[in-house]
mmCIF file of C-alpha atoms in Angstrom:
data_model
loop_
_atom_site.group_PDB
_atom_site.id
_atom_site.type_symbol
_atom_site.label_atom_id
_atom_site.label_comp_id
_atom_site.label_asym_id
_atom_site.label_seq_id
_atom_site.Cartn_x
_atom_site.Cartn_y
_atom_site.Cartn_z
ATOM 1 C CA MET A 23 0.034 0.009 -0.002
ATOM 2 C CA SER A 24 1.386 3.074 -1.111
ATOM 3 C CA ASN A 25 0.268 6.214 0.520
ATOM 4 C CA PHE A 26 0.754 10.082 0.140
ATOM 5 C CA ASN A 27 -1.567 12.384 2.210
ATOM 6 C CA GLY A 28 -4.168 9.894 2.478
ATOM 7 C CA SER A 29 -5.297 10.283 6.365
ATOM 8 C CA ALA A 30 -8.689 10.795 5.670
ATOM 9 C CA HIS A 31 -9.074 7.281 4.304
ATOM 10 C CA LEU A 32 -5.920 5.426 5.404
ATOM 11 C CA GLU A 33 -6.907 3.767 8.693
ATOM 12 C CA ALA A 34 -9.997 2.322 6.978
ATOM 13 C CA ALA A 35 -7.959 1.098 4.227
ATOM 14 C CA ILE A 36 -5.435 -0.673 6.583
ATOM 15 C CA VAL A 37 -7.946 -2.165 8.832
ATOM 16 C CA SER A 38 -9.725 -3.722 5.720
ATOM 17 C CA VAL A 39 -6.425 -5.565 5.072
ATOM 18 C CA LEU A 40 -5.804 -6.711 8.777
ATOM 19 C CA ASN A 41 -9.076 -7.827 8.919
ATOM 20 C CA GLN A 42 -8.517 -10.620 6.613
ATOM 21 C CA SER A 43 -9.984 -13.900 7.209
ATOM 22 C CA HIS A 44 -6.639 -15.165 5.500
ATOM 23 C CA SER A 45 -4.581 -13.752 8.360
ATOM 24 C CA GLU A 46 -0.773 -15.235 7.425
ATOM 25 C CA LEU A 47 0.012 -11.823 5.603
ATOM 26 C CA GLU A 48 1.850 -8.606 5.980
ATOM 27 C CA LEU A 49 0.727 -5.326 5.031
ATOM 28 C CA ILE A 50 3.891 -3.000 4.121
ATOM 29 C CA VAL A 51 2.577 0.600 3.975
ATOM 30 C CA VAL A 52 4.863 2.890 1.852
ATOM 31 C CA ASP A 53 4.531 6.468 2.999
ATOM 32 C CA ASP A 54 5.426 8.595 0.075
ATOM 33 C CA ALA A 55 6.712 11.637 2.086
ATOM 34 C CA SER A 56 3.189 12.678 3.350
ATOM 35 C CA GLU A 57 2.888 16.058 4.775
ATOM 36 C CA ASP A 58 -0.333 15.137 7.054
ATOM 37 C CA SER A 59 -0.799 12.939 9.880
ATOM 38 C CA SER A 60 -0.451 9.705 7.847
ATOM 39 C CA LEU A 61 2.742 8.562 9.472
ATOM 40 C CA GLU A 62 1.126 8.741 12.996
ATOM 41 C CA ILE A 63 -1.826 6.549 11.824
ATOM 42 C CA ILE A 64 0.598 4.036 10.259
ATOM 43 C CA GLN A 65 2.816 3.949 13.446
ATOM 44 C CA ARG A 66 -0.365 3.726 15.959
ATOM 45 C CA LEU A 67 -1.775 0.904 13.968
ATOM 46 C CA ALA A 68 1.418 -1.066 13.706
ATOM 47 C CA ALA A 69 1.660 -0.887 17.533
ATOM 48 C CA SER A 70 -1.071 -3.275 18.045
ATOM 49 C CA ASP A 71 -0.412 -5.400 14.876
ATOM 50 C CA PRO A 72 3.188 -6.798 14.307
ATOM 51 C CA ARG A 73 2.052 -7.633 10.614
ATOM 52 C CA LEU A 74 1.850 -4.115 9.734
ATOM 53 C CA ARG A 75 5.349 -2.603 8.311
ATOM 54 C CA SER A 76 5.806 1.008 7.574
ATOM 55 C CA ILE A 77 8.461 2.340 5.182
ATOM 56 C CA ALA A 78 8.801 6.269 5.294
ATOM 57 C CA LEU A 79 10.417 7.719 2.246
ATOM 58 C CA ASP A 80 12.254 10.898 2.478
ATOM 59 C CA THR A 81 11.335 12.199 -0.846
ATOM 60 C CA ASN A 82 8.229 11.588 -2.885
ATOM 61 C CA ARG A 83 8.631 9.111 -5.568
ATOM 62 C CA GLY A 84 5.015 8.720 -7.084
ATOM 63 C CA PRO A 85 2.791 5.568 -6.593
ATOM 64 C CA ALA A 86 5.070 3.637 -8.735
ATOM 65 C CA GLY A 87 8.341 4.390 -6.657
ATOM 66 C CA ALA A 88 6.590 3.598 -3.543
ATOM 67 C CA ARG A 89 5.159 0.426 -4.555
ATOM 68 C CA ASN A 90 8.666 -0.703 -5.734
ATOM 69 C CA ALA A 91 10.029 0.348 -2.301
ATOM 70 C CA GLY A 92 7.289 -2.230 -0.960
ATOM 71 C CA LEU A 93 8.216 -4.823 -3.363
ATOM 72 C CA GLU A 94 12.007 -4.864 -2.343
ATOM 73 C CA ALA A 95 10.907 -5.515 1.265
ATOM 74 C CA ALA A 96 7.983 -8.128 0.559
ATOM 75 C CA LYS A 97 8.765 -11.342 1.823
ATOM 76 C CA GLY A 98 5.443 -13.111 0.914
ATOM 77 C CA GLN A 99 4.893 -15.706 -1.844
ATOM 78 C CA TRP A 100 2.322 -13.597 -3.121
ATOM 79 C CA ILE A 101 2.099 -9.947 -3.762
ATOM 80 C CA ALA A 102 -1.214 -7.661 -3.789
ATOM 81 C CA ILE A 103 -1.671 -3.970 -4.145
ATOM 82 C CA VAL A 104 -4.389 -2.067 -2.423
ATOM 83 C CA ASP A 105 -4.580 1.601 -2.565
ATOM 84 C CA ALA A 106 -4.531 3.847 0.668
ATOM 85 C CA ASP A 107 -8.215 5.101 0.159
ATOM 86 C CA ASP A 108 -9.802 1.640 -0.896
ATOM 87 C CA LEU A 109 -11.201 -1.108 0.928
ATOM 88 C CA ILE A 110 -11.229 -4.792 0.582
ATOM 89 C CA HIS A 111 -13.993 -7.460 1.402
ATOM 90 C CA PRO A 112 -12.760 -9.432 4.625
ATOM 91 C CA GLN A 113 -12.384 -12.865 2.587
ATOM 92 C CA ARG A 114 -10.979 -11.262 -0.491
ATOM 93 C CA ILE A 115 -7.474 -12.717 -0.299
ATOM 94 C CA GLU A 116 -8.843 -16.113 0.958
ATOM 95 C CA ARG A 117 -11.048 -16.365 -2.052
ATOM 96 C CA MET A 118 -8.330 -15.260 -4.617
ATOM 97 C CA LEU A 119 -5.761 -17.634 -3.262
ATOM 98 C CA THR A 120 -8.161 -20.359 -3.544
ATOM 99 C CA ALA A 121 -8.940 -19.484 -6.802
ATOM 100 C CA ALA A 122 -5.372 -18.949 -8.156
ATOM 101 C CA GLN A 123 -4.354 -22.305 -6.771
ATOM 102 C CA ASP A 124 -7.332 -24.228 -8.293
ATOM 103 C CA MET A 125 -6.903 -22.648 -11.773
ATOM 104 C CA GLY A 126 -3.198 -22.649 -11.583
ATOM 105 C CA ALA A 127 -2.866 -19.038 -12.235
ATOM 106 C CA ASP A 128 0.307 -16.692 -11.608
ATOM 107 C CA ALA A 129 -2.005 -13.870 -11.194
ATOM 108 C CA VAL A 130 -5.577 -13.357 -10.176
ATOM 109 C CA ALA A 131 -7.790 -10.257 -10.099
ATOM 110 C CA ASP A 132 -11.334 -9.551 -8.946
ATOM 111 C CA ASP A 133 -13.783 -7.083 -9.821
ATOM 112 C CA LEU A 134 -13.763 -3.638 -8.763
ATOM 113 C CA LEU A 135 -16.939 -2.020 -6.974
ATOM 114 C CA CYS A 136 -17.112 1.766 -7.055
ATOM 115 C CA PHE A 137 -18.521 3.552 -3.956
ATOM 116 C CA GLY A 138 -17.916 7.185 -2.896
ATOM 117 C CA SER A 139 -20.031 9.120 -5.288
ATOM 118 C CA ALA A 140 -23.899 8.628 -5.954
ATOM 119 C CA ARG A 141 -22.983 9.195 -9.573
ATOM 120 C CA THR A 142 -20.870 5.969 -9.942
ATOM 121 C CA ALA A 143 -21.553 4.163 -6.793
ATOM 122 C CA GLY A 144 -22.431 0.671 -7.678
ATOM 123 C CA LYS A 145 -20.707 0.290 -10.855
ATOM 124 C CA THR A 146 -17.828 -2.379 -11.680
ATOM 125 C CA LEU A 147 -15.163 -2.572 -13.798
ATOM 126 C CA LEU A 148 -16.240 -5.933 -15.335
ATOM 127 C CA GLU A 149 -19.717 -5.478 -15.737
ATOM 128 C CA ALA A 150 -19.476 -3.738 -19.259
ATOM 129 C CA SER A 151 -17.223 -6.971 -20.370
ATOM 130 C CA ASP A 152 -19.992 -9.348 -19.697
ATOM 131 C CA ILE A 153 -17.543 -11.489 -17.661
ATOM 132 C CA GLU A 154 -19.815 -13.791 -15.727
ATOM 133 C CA GLN A 155 -17.355 -16.651 -14.760
ATOM 134 C CA PRO A 156 -13.730 -16.834 -14.109
ATOM 135 C CA GLN A 157 -11.646 -16.855 -17.035
ATOM 136 C CA PRO A 158 -8.186 -16.167 -17.930
ATOM 137 C CA ILE A 159 -7.172 -13.038 -20.014
ATOM 138 C CA ALA A 160 -4.477 -12.424 -22.663
ATOM 139 C CA VAL A 161 -2.314 -9.503 -23.613
ATOM 140 C CA VAL A 162 -4.665 -8.424 -26.160
ATOM 141 C CA ASP A 163 -7.397 -8.529 -23.483
ATOM 142 C CA LEU A 164 -5.860 -6.154 -21.710
ATOM 143 C CA VAL A 165 -4.709 -3.464 -24.370
ATOM 144 C CA ARG A 166 -8.482 -4.070 -25.939
ATOM 145 C CA SER A 167 -9.707 -3.013 -22.552
ATOM 146 C CA ASP A 168 -7.849 0.398 -22.547
ATOM 147 C CA SER A 169 -10.163 1.922 -24.983
ATOM 148 C CA ALA A 170 -11.063 5.263 -23.189
ATOM 149 C CA ILE A 171 -8.601 7.509 -21.636
ATOM 150 C CA ALA A 172 -9.464 8.052 -17.971
ATOM 151 C CA GLY A 173 -12.362 6.055 -18.453
ATOM 152 C CA PHE A 174 -13.504 3.349 -16.145
ATOM 153 C CA THR A 175 -13.010 0.248 -18.698
ATOM 154 C CA SER A 176 -9.249 -0.613 -18.550
ATOM 155 C CA PHE A 177 -8.130 -3.601 -16.971
ATOM 156 C CA GLY A 178 -5.065 -1.528 -15.822
ATOM 157 C CA TYR A 179 -7.599 -0.467 -12.848
ATOM 158 C CA LEU A 180 -7.448 -3.982 -11.603
ATOM 159 C CA LYS A 181 -5.537 -5.060 -8.355
ATOM 160 C CA PRO A 182 -4.464 -8.426 -8.741
ATOM 161 C CA LEU A 183 -2.804 -10.998 -6.519
ATOM 162 C CA ILE A 184 0.655 -11.953 -8.118
ATOM 163 C CA ARG A 185 2.710 -14.648 -7.463
ATOM 164 C CA LYS A 186 6.066 -13.311 -6.527
ATOM 165 C CA GLY A 187 8.064 -15.914 -8.103
ATOM 166 C CA LYS A 188 6.465 -15.066 -11.390
ATOM 167 C CA MET A 189 7.195 -11.369 -11.179
ATOM 168 C CA ARG A 190 11.094 -11.745 -10.723
ATOM 169 C CA SER A 191 12.673 -8.512 -11.482
ATOM 170 C CA LEU A 192 9.447 -6.741 -12.811
ATOM 171 C CA ARG A 193 9.102 -3.579 -11.313
ATOM 172 C CA TYR A 194 6.728 -0.584 -11.801
ATOM 173 C CA ASP A 195 8.240 2.147 -14.069
ATOM 174 C CA GLU A 196 8.774 4.809 -11.815
ATOM 175 C CA ASP A 197 8.580 7.598 -14.830
ATOM 176 C CA LEU A 198 4.882 7.000 -15.031
ATOM 177 C CA ARG A 199 2.695 8.914 -12.404
ATOM 178 C CA LEU A 200 -0.472 7.439 -14.277
ATOM 179 C CA GLY A 201 -1.094 4.164 -16.117
ATOM 180 C CA GLU A 202 1.546 2.483 -13.797
ATOM 181 C CA ASP A 203 -0.486 -0.405 -13.494
ATOM 182 C CA PHE A 204 -1.561 -1.161 -16.919
ATOM 183 C CA ASP A 205 2.316 -0.811 -17.900
ATOM 184 C CA LEU A 206 3.100 -3.632 -15.424
ATOM 185 C CA TYR A 207 0.615 -5.957 -16.067
ATOM 186 C CA PHE A 208 1.402 -5.850 -20.019
ATOM 187 C CA ARG A 209 4.982 -6.686 -19.193
ATOM 188 C CA LEU A 210 3.741 -9.519 -17.111
ATOM 189 C CA LEU A 211 1.384 -10.929 -19.630
ATOM 190 C CA ILE A 212 3.740 -10.613 -22.405
ATOM 191 C CA ALA A 213 5.990 -12.545 -20.483
ATOM 192 C CA GLY A 214 3.566 -15.735 -20.473
ATOM 193 C CA ALA A 215 1.842 -15.164 -17.022
ATOM 194 C CA ASN A 216 -1.273 -17.186 -16.600
ATOM 195 C CA PHE A 217 -3.542 -14.254 -15.585
ATOM 196 C CA VAL A 218 -7.210 -15.179 -14.216
ATOM 197 C CA LEU A 219 -10.202 -12.762 -13.741
ATOM 198 C CA LEU A 220 -12.911 -13.410 -11.154
ATOM 199 C CA PRO A 221 -16.277 -11.393 -11.374
ATOM 200 C CA ASP A 222 -16.488 -11.318 -7.703
ATOM 201 C CA PRO A 223 -16.204 -7.283 -7.044
ATOM 202 C CA THR A 224 -14.480 -7.702 -3.655
ATOM 203 C CA TYR A 225 -12.151 -4.909 -3.986
ATOM 204 C CA LEU A 226 -14.029 -1.835 -3.048
ATOM 205 C CA TYR A 227 -12.652 1.292 -5.275
ATOM 206 C CA ARG A 228 -13.350 4.747 -4.110
ATOM 207 C CA ARG A 229 -14.136 7.322 -6.711
ATOM 208 C CA HIS A 230 -13.707 10.950 -5.625
ATOM 209 C CA SER A 231 -12.265 14.065 -7.336
ATOM 210 C CA GLY A 232 -8.688 13.395 -5.536
ATOM 211 C CA SER A 233 -8.469 10.154 -7.163
ATOM 212 C CA VAL A 234 -5.080 10.239 -9.060
ATOM 213 C CA SER A 235 -6.417 8.050 -11.864
ATOM 214 C CA HIS A 236 -9.069 10.940 -12.872
ATOM 215 C CA ARG A 237 -6.341 13.432 -13.194
ATOM 216 C CA LEU A 238 -4.797 13.879 -16.733
ATOM 217 C CA ALA A 239 -1.915 16.309 -17.650
ATOM 218 C CA VAL A 240 0.121 17.013 -20.569
ATOM 219 C CA SER A 241 3.371 15.897 -18.742
ATOM 220 C CA SER A 242 1.473 12.434 -17.443
ATOM 221 C CA LEU A 243 0.457 11.855 -21.109
ATOM 222 C CA GLN A 244 3.795 12.575 -22.449
ATOM 223 C CA ARG A 245 5.117 9.759 -19.928
ATOM 224 C CA LEU A 246 2.454 7.610 -21.132
ATOM 225 C CA LEU A 247 3.468 7.910 -24.578
ATOM 226 C CA HIS A 248 7.153 7.077 -23.782
ATOM 227 C CA ALA A 249 6.023 4.132 -21.921
ATOM 228 C CA HIS A 250 3.878 2.985 -24.567
ATOM 229 C CA THR A 251 6.713 3.261 -27.024
ATOM 230 C CA LYS A 252 8.542 0.860 -24.740
ATOM 231 C CA ILE A 253 5.984 -1.823 -24.430
ATOM 232 C CA ALA A 254 5.230 -1.688 -28.227
ATOM 233 C CA LYS A 255 8.795 -2.595 -28.916
ATOM 234 C CA LEU A 256 8.852 -5.114 -26.317
ATOM 235 C CA ALA A 257 5.690 -6.654 -28.114
ATOM 236 C CA ALA A 258 7.334 -6.607 -31.457
ATOM 237 C CA ASN A 259 10.331 -8.945 -30.068
ATOM 238 C CA MET A 260 8.285 -10.925 -27.935
ATOM 239 C CA ALA A 261 5.309 -11.592 -30.211
ATOM 240 C CA PRO A 262 6.025 -10.229 -33.621
ATOM 241 C CA LYS A 263 3.398 -12.161 -35.665
ATOM 242 C CA ASP A 264 0.555 -11.135 -33.347
ATOM 243 C CA ALA A 265 -0.954 -8.806 -35.946
ATOM 244 C CA GLU A 266 -4.057 -8.049 -33.706
ATOM 245 C CA LEU A 267 -2.013 -6.983 -30.657
ATOM 246 C CA VAL A 268 0.134 -4.816 -33.228
ATOM 247 C CA ALA A 269 -3.140 -3.172 -34.368
ATOM 248 C CA LEU A 270 -4.455 -2.678 -30.907
ATOM 249 C CA LEU A 271 -1.372 -0.968 -29.795
ATOM 250 C CA ASN A 272 -1.289 1.187 -32.753
ATOM 251 C CA GLU A 273 -5.070 2.416 -31.732
ATOM 252 C CA ARG A 274 -3.951 2.841 -28.198
ATOM 253 C CA ARG A 275 -1.127 5.033 -29.372
ATOM 254 C CA ALA A 276 -3.599 7.145 -31.375
ATOM 255 C CA ARG A 277 -5.753 7.556 -28.150
ATOM 256 C CA LEU A 278 -2.915 8.749 -26.354
ATOM 257 C CA GLU A 279 -1.841 11.113 -28.786
ATOM 258 C CA ARG A 280 -5.133 12.558 -29.235
ATOM 259 C CA ALA A 281 -5.681 12.851 -25.373
ATOM 260 C CA MET A 282 -2.406 14.684 -25.224
ATOM 261 C CA MET A 283 -3.559 17.187 -28.070
ATOM 262 C CA TYR A 284 -6.526 17.721 -26.287
ATOM 263 C CA GLN A 285 -5.014 18.711 -22.710
ATOM 264 C CA SER A 286 -2.770 20.950 -24.458
ATOM 265 C CA LEU A 287 -5.707 22.506 -26.151
ATOM 266 C CA VAL A 288 -7.301 22.918 -22.623
ATOM 267 C CA SER A 289 -4.033 24.377 -21.334
ATOM 268 C CA ASP A 290 -3.741 27.067 -24.079
ATOM 269 C CA THR A 291 -7.492 27.997 -23.536
ATOM 270 C CA LYS A 292 -7.018 28.542 -19.775
ATOM 271 C CA SER A 293 -3.693 30.635 -20.714
ATOM 272 C CA ALA A 294 -5.695 32.438 -23.366
ATOM 273 C CA LYS A 295 -3.016 31.452 -25.764
ATOM 274 C CA VAL A 296 -5.150 32.394 -28.737
ATOM 275 C CA TRP A 297 -2.593 31.821 -31.517
ATOM 276 C CA HIS A 298 -1.770 28.431 -30.099
ATOM 277 C CA ILE A 299 -5.507 27.623 -29.868
ATOM 278 C CA ILE A 300 -6.014 28.440 -33.776
ATOM 279 C CA ARG A 301 -2.976 26.380 -34.432
ATOM 280 C CA ARG A 302 -3.982 23.197 -32.774
ATOM 281 C CA LEU A 303 -7.904 23.349 -33.952
ATOM 282 C CA GLY A 304 -6.131 23.906 -37.644
ATOM 283 C CA ARG A 305 -4.240 20.827 -37.263
ATOM 284 C CA ARG A 306 -6.939 18.557 -35.534
ATOM 285 C CA PRO A 307 -10.564 20.238 -36.039
ATOM 286 C CA ALA A 308 -11.989 17.403 -34.015
ATOM 287 C CA LEU A 309 -10.604 18.722 -30.858
ATOM 288 C CA LEU A 310 -13.238 21.450 -30.885
ATOM 289 C CA LEU A 311 -15.869 18.590 -30.748
ATOM 290 C CA ASP A 312 -14.001 17.071 -27.534
ATOM 291 C CA LEU A 313 -13.752 20.581 -26.057
ATOM 292 C CA THR A 314 -17.550 21.069 -26.438
ATOM 293 C CA ASN A 315 -18.469 17.821 -25.024
ATOM 294 C CA SER A 316 -16.175 18.511 -22.032
ATOM 295 C CA LEU A 317 -17.820 21.870 -21.389
ATOM 296 C CA ILE A 318 -21.256 20.290 -21.715
ATOM 297 C CA ASP A 319 -20.686 17.445 -19.195
ATOM 298 C CA ARG A 320 -19.012 20.105 -16.780
ATOM 299 C CA TRP A 321 -22.069 22.234 -16.938
ATOM 300 C CA ARG A 322 -24.635 19.217 -16.693
ATOM 301 C CA PRO A 323 -25.605 18.497 -13.000
ATOM 302 C CA ALA A 324 -22.858 16.171 -11.595
ATOM 303 C CA GLY A 325 -25.179 14.081 -9.458
ATOM 304 C CA PHE A 326 -22.467 13.988 -6.912
ATOM 305 C CA VAL A 327 -24.097 13.741 -3.409
ATOM 306 C CA ARG A 328 -22.271 14.167 -0.004
ATOM 307 C CA HIS A 329 -23.647 13.189 3.122
ATOM 308 C CA ASN A 330 -22.835 13.223 6.889
ATOM 309 C CA ARG A 331 -23.325 9.780 8.359
ATOM 310 C CA SER A 332 -24.148 11.241 11.581
ATOM 311 C CA THR A 333 -27.072 13.240 10.389
ATOM 312 C CA GLY A 334 -30.504 12.735 8.285
ATOM 313 C CA SER A 335 -32.899 9.633 8.237
ATOM 314 C CA PRO A 336 -30.917 6.433 8.099
ATOM 315 C CA LYS A 337 -32.160 3.486 5.949
ATOM 316 C CA THR A 338 -32.286 0.284 7.585
ATOM 317 C CA ILE A 339 -30.935 -2.823 5.541
ATOM 318 C CA VAL A 340 -31.447 -6.403 6.381
ATOM 319 C CA LEU A 341 -28.648 -8.667 5.110
ATOM 320 C CA ALA A 342 -29.274 -12.421 4.875
ATOM 321 C CA SER A 343 -29.534 -15.565 2.893
ATOM 322 C CA PRO A 344 -32.822 -16.026 0.921
ATOM 323 C CA ASP A 345 -33.877 -18.948 2.988
ATOM 324 C CA GLN A 346 -33.786 -16.637 6.145
ATOM 325 C CA ILE A 347 -35.391 -13.436 4.759
ATOM 326 C CA ASP A 348 -38.823 -14.726 5.171
ATOM 327 C CA LEU A 349 -38.157 -15.047 9.172
ATOM 328 C CA ILE A 350 -37.113 -11.607 9.614
ATOM 329 C CA ASP A 351 -39.627 -8.852 10.329
ATOM 330 C CA ALA A 352 -38.612 -6.922 7.065
ATOM 331 C CA PRO A 353 -37.721 -3.191 7.437
ATOM 332 C CA PRO A 354 -37.802 -1.021 4.137
ATOM 333 C CA THR A 355 -34.934 -2.760 2.456
ATOM 334 C CA VAL A 356 -34.096 -6.129 2.385
ATOM 335 C CA VAL A 357 -30.896 -7.613 0.479
ATOM 336 C CA ARG A 358 -30.614 -11.163 -0.112
ATOM 337 C CA VAL A 359 -27.167 -12.571 0.009
ATOM 338 C CA PRO A 360 -26.170 -15.354 -2.432
ATOM 339 C CA VAL A 361 -25.247 -18.375 -0.428
ATOM 340 C CA ASN A 362 -23.170 -20.182 -3.236
ATOM 341 C CA PRO A 363 -20.068 -18.119 -3.551
ATOM 342 C CA SER A 364 -19.920 -19.143 -7.376
ATOM 343 C CA ASP A 365 -23.155 -17.415 -8.057
ATOM 344 C CA TRP A 366 -21.268 -14.357 -9.350
ATOM 345 C CA VAL A 367 -24.256 -12.665 -11.241
ATOM 346 C CA ALA A 368 -26.321 -12.470 -8.124
ATOM 347 C CA ARG A 369 -23.455 -11.439 -6.128
ATOM 348 C CA ARG A 370 -22.538 -8.478 -8.643
ATOM 349 C CA ILE A 371 -26.019 -7.476 -8.344
ATOM 350 C CA MET A 372 -26.159 -7.504 -4.293
ATOM 351 C CA ALA A 373 -22.849 -5.487 -3.934
ATOM 352 C CA SER A 374 -23.958 -2.926 -6.891
ATOM 353 C CA LYS A 375 -27.362 -2.196 -4.731
ATOM 354 C CA LEU A 376 -25.334 -2.125 -1.354
ATOM 355 C CA ALA A 377 -22.802 0.565 -2.807
ATOM 356 C CA LYS A 378 -25.882 2.383 -4.402
ATOM 357 C CA LEU A 379 -27.704 2.378 -0.810
ATOM 358 C CA ALA A 380 -24.539 3.692 0.972
ATOM 359 C CA SER A 381 -24.029 6.586 -1.355
ATOM 360 C CA THR A 382 -27.250 8.325 -0.450
ATOM 361 C CA GLY A 383 -27.179 8.490 3.206
ATOM 362 C CA PRO A 384 -26.643 6.918 6.477
ATOM 363 C CA VAL A 385 -27.324 3.062 6.700
ATOM 364 C CA ASP A 386 -28.395 0.924 9.617
ATOM 365 C CA VAL A 387 -27.565 -2.586 9.339
ATOM 366 C CA ILE A 388 -29.279 -6.149 10.434
ATOM 367 C CA ALA A 389 -27.014 -8.700 9.382
ATOM 368 C CA ASP A 390 -28.195 -12.314 9.852
ATOM 369 C CA GLY A 391 -25.755 -15.243 10.117
ATOM 370 C CA PRO A 392 -22.635 -15.923 7.926
ATOM 371 C CA ALA A 393 -24.616 -14.750 4.722
ATOM 372 C CA GLY A 394 -25.317 -11.372 6.589
ATOM 373 C CA LEU A 395 -21.565 -11.026 7.541
ATOM 374 C CA ASP A 396 -20.669 -11.838 4.042
ATOM 375 C CA GLY A 397 -22.972 -9.287 2.529
ATOM 376 C CA LEU A 398 -21.437 -6.674 5.079
ATOM 377 C CA GLY A 399 -18.201 -6.832 3.660
ATOM 378 C CA TYR A 400 -19.574 -5.298 0.338
ATOM 379 C CA LEU A 401 -21.045 -2.321 2.151
ATOM 380 C CA PRO A 402 -18.300 0.284 2.139
ATOM 381 C CA ASN A 403 -19.852 2.304 5.185
ATOM 382 C CA TRP A 404 -22.561 1.925 7.658
ATOM 383 C CA ARG A 405 -23.844 4.007 10.629
ATOM 384 C CA SER A 406 -24.574 1.087 12.892
ATOM 385 C CA THR A 407 -24.750 -2.823 12.630
ATOM 386 C CA ARG A 408 -26.272 -5.528 14.501
ATOM 387 C CA LEU A 409 -24.943 -9.123 13.462
ATOM 388 C CA ALA A 410 -26.557 -12.222 14.584
ATOM 389 C CA LEU A 411 -24.496 -15.440 14.674
ATOM 390 C CA SER A 412 -24.645 -18.719 16.351
ATOM 391 C CA LYS A 413 -22.378 -20.037 18.846
ATOM 392 C CA LYS A 414 -21.070 -22.426 16.159
ATOM 393 C CA ASP A 415 -20.178 -19.601 13.815
ATOM 394 C CA VAL A 416 -18.757 -17.078 16.184
ATOM 395 C CA GLY A 417 -15.712 -19.207 16.513
ATOM 396 C CA THR A 418 -14.899 -18.841 12.908
ATOM 397 C CA ALA A 419 -16.237 -15.535 12.052
ATOM 398 C CA LYS A 420 -13.966 -12.377 11.544
ATOM 399 C CA VAL A 421 -16.336 -9.559 13.015
ATOM 400 C CA PRO A 422 -15.695 -6.052 12.025
ATOM 401 C CA ARG A 423 -14.970 -3.567 14.726
ATOM 402 C CA HIS A 424 -18.097 -1.470 15.771
ATOM 403 C CA VAL A 425 -20.503 -4.217 15.198
ATOM 404 C CA VAL A 426 -23.046 -5.051 17.787
ATOM 405 C CA LEU A 427 -22.835 -9.207 18.316
ATOM 406 C CA ASP A 428 -25.763 -10.961 18.909
ATOM 407 C CA VAL A 429 -25.110 -14.552 19.907
ATOM 408 C CA THR A 430 -28.076 -17.058 19.503
#
């Protein structure tokens, strides 16, 4: 976990990792020369859990540099990346390890569930790909997914679990401040890694105005183009006869070039450099349409809803397995939790519903049994939770903090 000035969400991200049902792990948090209270938070939490290790960088190296520092220090057999403002389901690592071992995978990634904004809450990365069963992906699938600059379609957003032995000397490109994940996954796949996708959205991805992946700048795009040139040469050497891959990489370069020209136009517009604007539009008139669409989107109501979890009228949600729902005095909202872990479509629908509910106001939760506890892992936040478990289940359950436990 790399962190820079992430104190607002850092503790929740750390706790979500340390609360994993697979407890044999180390969490390395690399603080990238933060100027807020991040280091104090990390040190306080590390004092109560020896699995948490901290590395404090003297100078800011960016996400790629911070992650590389963590990779050099990692001792585990598998490597996972979690961003400092995101959350993960309590059973995420256990499920991914099981899937990786069952399928002989070198890397396994799950779906991403968006939260934090009413506009995007409940969306998942893989829903547009119609992936409803675990399946391997090839390097052409990765490049094809990267069809929209800064759009939520690219498999580069994935946060896989990677076999350390397969990574060998592979590291993030520290010149990149954007797109470093895509770049690493490309090099991993072109080297022949068996990469499997799971449609279970157990990675909760926070989308907000401060997300690095949402900010494009001319300098970032220039670095992306330079990195693209390097991976295109790598593909030419390692897969010279793959015409589809060559065509997809050419299309990606064209998108990056257009994005850089557009961002240059935006920069010139802000600086009122009239001659530069005329010259750019003269070379590429289509940029005027891009600029017009961007202004329309900016003026359109954003749909972003902020809420204070301590105020307002909370919704009450019941989380239970389908066979237990009828036994509960149902409040306004009932969410059925699929019992079969392989019921991927139903699980995605449930997770999406929970993220949407949590995005519009405070929620109180009644969670019934192991199924209710499982469903709770897909809910990014709540005001209060009452969990009912049998004596038999209490011994194996990983109960989150601030949850009232009723033992039956």
